[in-house]
Short mmCIF file of C-alpha atoms and ligand atoms in Angstrom, two decimals:
data_model
loop_
_atom_site.label_atom_id
_atom_site.label_comp_id
_atom_site.label_asym_id
_atom_site.label_seq_id
_atom_site.Cartn_x
_atom_site.Cartn_y
_atom_site.Cartn_z
CA MET I 1 8.28 38.82 -1.28
CA ALA I 2 6.84 35.32 -0.98
CA ALA I 3 8.04 32.62 -3.35
CA ALA I 4 5.79 31.94 -6.37
CA CYS I 5 3.12 29.50 -5.24
CA GLU I 6 2.43 26.59 -7.57
CA PHE I 7 -0.93 25.72 -5.90
CA SER I 8 -4.32 26.61 -7.27
CA GLY I 9 -6.51 29.19 -5.56
CA GLU I 10 -8.72 26.38 -4.33
CA LEU I 11 -5.80 24.53 -2.78
CA ASN I 12 -4.49 27.69 -1.16
CA ALA I 13 -7.90 28.39 0.33
CA PHE I 14 -8.08 24.83 1.60
CA ILE I 15 -4.66 25.18 3.30
CA ASP I 16 -5.68 28.46 4.88
CA GLU I 17 -8.84 26.87 6.18
CA TRP I 18 -7.15 23.75 7.54
CA LYS I 19 -3.79 24.97 8.75
CA THR I 20 -4.86 25.46 12.38
CA LYS I 21 -7.22 22.43 12.64
CA PRO I 22 -6.26 19.08 14.24
CA GLY I 23 -5.28 16.40 11.74
CA ASN I 24 -4.66 19.12 9.19
CA LEU I 25 -1.39 17.86 7.74
CA ILE I 26 -2.95 14.65 6.38
CA MET I 27 -5.94 16.50 5.01
CA ILE I 28 -3.70 19.07 3.29
CA LEU I 29 -1.38 16.43 1.85
CA HIS I 30 -4.37 14.55 0.47
CA LYS I 31 -5.60 17.71 -1.18
CA VAL I 32 -2.18 18.42 -2.68
CA GLN I 33 -2.02 14.91 -4.08
CA GLU I 34 -5.52 15.19 -5.45
CA GLU I 35 -4.54 18.31 -7.35
CA LYS I 36 -1.03 17.39 -8.42
CA GLY I 37 -1.22 13.61 -8.67
CA TYR I 38 1.69 13.34 -6.23
CA ILE I 39 3.58 15.40 -3.66
CA SER I 40 6.79 16.84 -5.01
CA LYS I 41 9.60 18.25 -2.86
CA GLU I 42 8.55 21.73 -3.85
CA SER I 43 4.99 21.02 -2.76
CA ALA I 44 6.23 19.66 0.61
CA VAL I 45 8.30 22.80 1.18
CA GLU I 46 5.32 24.91 0.28
CA VAL I 47 3.09 23.03 2.73
CA ALA I 48 5.70 23.41 5.49
CA GLU I 49 6.02 27.14 4.89
CA ARG I 50 2.31 27.71 4.68
CA THR I 51 1.41 25.75 7.78
CA GLY I 52 4.45 26.70 9.82
CA MET I 53 5.28 23.01 10.38
CA PRO I 54 8.84 21.71 10.22
CA LEU I 55 9.69 20.22 6.80
CA ALA I 56 10.90 17.05 8.53
CA ARG I 57 7.41 16.50 9.91
CA VAL I 58 5.82 17.00 6.46
CA TYR I 59 8.26 14.52 4.94
CA GLY I 60 7.79 12.09 7.82
CA THR I 61 4.02 12.04 7.32
CA MET I 62 4.35 11.66 3.51
CA THR I 63 6.63 8.66 3.82
CA PHE I 64 4.83 7.00 6.72
CA TYR I 65 1.53 6.70 4.85
CA HIS I 66 1.73 4.56 1.77
CA PHE I 67 -1.08 6.36 0.01
CA PHE I 68 1.01 9.45 -0.47
CA LYS I 69 3.01 9.38 -3.72
CA THR I 70 6.32 11.21 -3.83
CA VAL I 71 7.11 10.41 -7.44
CA LYS I 72 5.26 11.88 -10.37
CA PRO I 73 3.04 9.18 -11.94
CA GLY I 74 3.16 8.49 -15.65
CA LYS I 75 0.57 9.79 -18.08
CA ASN I 76 -0.78 6.25 -18.13
CA ARG I 77 -0.96 4.73 -14.69
CA ILE I 78 -0.75 0.96 -14.54
CA SER I 79 -1.89 -0.37 -11.15
CA VAL I 80 -1.36 -4.06 -10.60
CA CYS I 81 -3.43 -5.66 -7.85
CA LEU I 82 -1.43 -7.58 -5.32
CA GLY I 83 -4.36 -8.39 -3.04
CA THR I 84 -4.48 -12.06 -1.92
CA ALA I 85 -6.53 -13.44 -4.81
CA CYS I 86 -4.51 -11.64 -7.48
CA TYR I 87 -1.22 -12.40 -5.78
CA LEU I 88 -2.07 -16.12 -5.68
CA LYS I 89 -2.94 -16.05 -9.38
CA GLY I 90 0.27 -14.41 -10.52
CA GLY I 91 -0.09 -10.68 -9.85
CA GLN I 92 3.62 -10.36 -9.18
CA ASP I 93 4.36 -11.83 -12.65
CA LEU I 94 2.17 -9.12 -14.19
CA ILE I 95 4.12 -6.37 -12.40
CA ASP I 96 7.46 -7.93 -13.34
CA GLU I 97 6.46 -8.28 -16.96
CA ALA I 98 5.12 -4.68 -17.17
CA ARG I 99 8.28 -3.31 -15.56
CA THR I 100 10.50 -5.33 -17.88
CA LEU I 101 8.64 -4.31 -21.04
CA LEU I 102 8.77 -0.64 -20.02
CA GLY I 103 12.47 -0.83 -19.09
CA LEU I 104 12.00 0.31 -15.50
CA ALA I 105 15.10 -0.07 -13.34
CA SER I 106 14.91 -1.21 -9.78
CA GLY I 107 13.18 1.47 -7.67
CA GLU I 108 11.79 3.33 -10.67
CA ILE I 109 8.04 3.80 -10.92
CA THR I 110 7.75 6.02 -13.96
CA THR I 111 9.31 5.61 -17.41
CA HIS I 112 11.80 8.28 -18.49
CA ASP I 113 9.48 9.63 -21.17
CA GLY I 114 6.77 10.03 -18.48
CA LEU I 115 4.30 7.92 -20.47
CA PHE I 116 3.80 5.08 -18.02
CA SER I 117 4.07 4.27 -14.34
CA VAL I 118 3.68 0.88 -12.76
CA GLU I 119 2.60 0.40 -9.16
CA PRO I 120 1.21 -2.34 -6.98
CA VAL I 121 -2.18 -1.70 -5.35
CA ARG I 122 -4.28 -3.55 -2.81
CA CYS I 123 -7.50 -5.36 -3.64
CA ILE I 124 -9.62 -3.29 -5.99
CA GLY I 125 -12.74 -5.42 -5.44
CA CYS I 126 -12.69 -7.49 -8.66
CA CYS I 127 -11.25 -10.65 -7.14
CA GLY I 128 -13.41 -12.85 -9.36
CA LEU I 129 -11.35 -11.51 -12.26
CA ALA I 130 -7.99 -12.20 -10.62
CA PRO I 131 -5.27 -11.43 -11.55
CA VAL I 132 -6.30 -7.87 -12.32
CA LEU I 133 -4.65 -4.63 -13.32
CA THR I 134 -6.01 -1.22 -14.22
CA VAL I 135 -4.68 1.37 -16.64
CA ASN I 136 -6.02 4.84 -15.90
CA GLY I 137 -8.97 3.13 -14.15
CA ASP I 138 -9.80 0.69 -17.00
CA VAL I 139 -9.96 -2.81 -15.55
CA TYR I 140 -8.26 -5.81 -17.22
CA GLY I 141 -8.87 -9.20 -15.64
CA LYS I 142 -8.04 -12.88 -15.89
CA LEU I 143 -4.68 -11.87 -17.24
CA SER I 144 -1.59 -13.75 -18.14
CA LYS I 145 1.73 -12.04 -18.49
CA ASN I 146 1.82 -12.44 -22.25
CA GLN I 147 -1.12 -10.05 -22.55
CA ILE I 148 0.69 -7.17 -20.93
CA ASP I 149 2.50 -6.22 -24.12
CA GLU I 150 -0.82 -5.71 -25.93
CA ILE I 151 -2.29 -3.69 -23.12
CA ILE I 152 0.67 -1.34 -23.00
CA ALA I 153 0.52 -0.94 -26.81
CA THR I 154 -3.08 0.19 -26.47
CA TYR I 155 -2.01 3.19 -24.40
CA GLN I 156 1.26 3.98 -26.15
CA ASN I 157 -0.28 6.67 -28.33
CA LYS I 158 -2.96 7.90 -25.98
S1 FES Q 1 -7.34 -9.35 -4.77
FE1 FES Q 1 -7.11 -8.38 -6.71
S2 FES Q 1 -9.09 -7.57 -7.05
FE2 FES Q 1 -9.22 -8.43 -5.09
#
């Protein structure tokens, strides 16, 4: 008997439709990430089994392309812009401050309680507001690092 599948019917149908088409692996991984928010090990195994591709190839593709996330994002996703304008105006300080306030150790993206994740992103098109970050898509601009505390507090109970 097949292992229990954690994918939705829609995702399963998408995989069935795409599994023999060229370029399918990237399309399928995008769809998995869209549904799950990231690509877990279990999802990667499932994709390999369903498409008949070696697991090493699935992992290789996931790690080669930066847009695939392999770690579950937090409930509140803090994305700090490190595009040129934001970087020059202190974007890195914002990331460092957010990570420190949330107690993230080196290499960690998501807090242990799953409430927050902090990640750098490329230019989000609001360069006039640099430095910029977004939380769940809400844009905060012209920031200094001493405002990060307040922004995090806003989402603490959401
Ligand atoms: S560089 Fe940050 S919004 Fe463009």
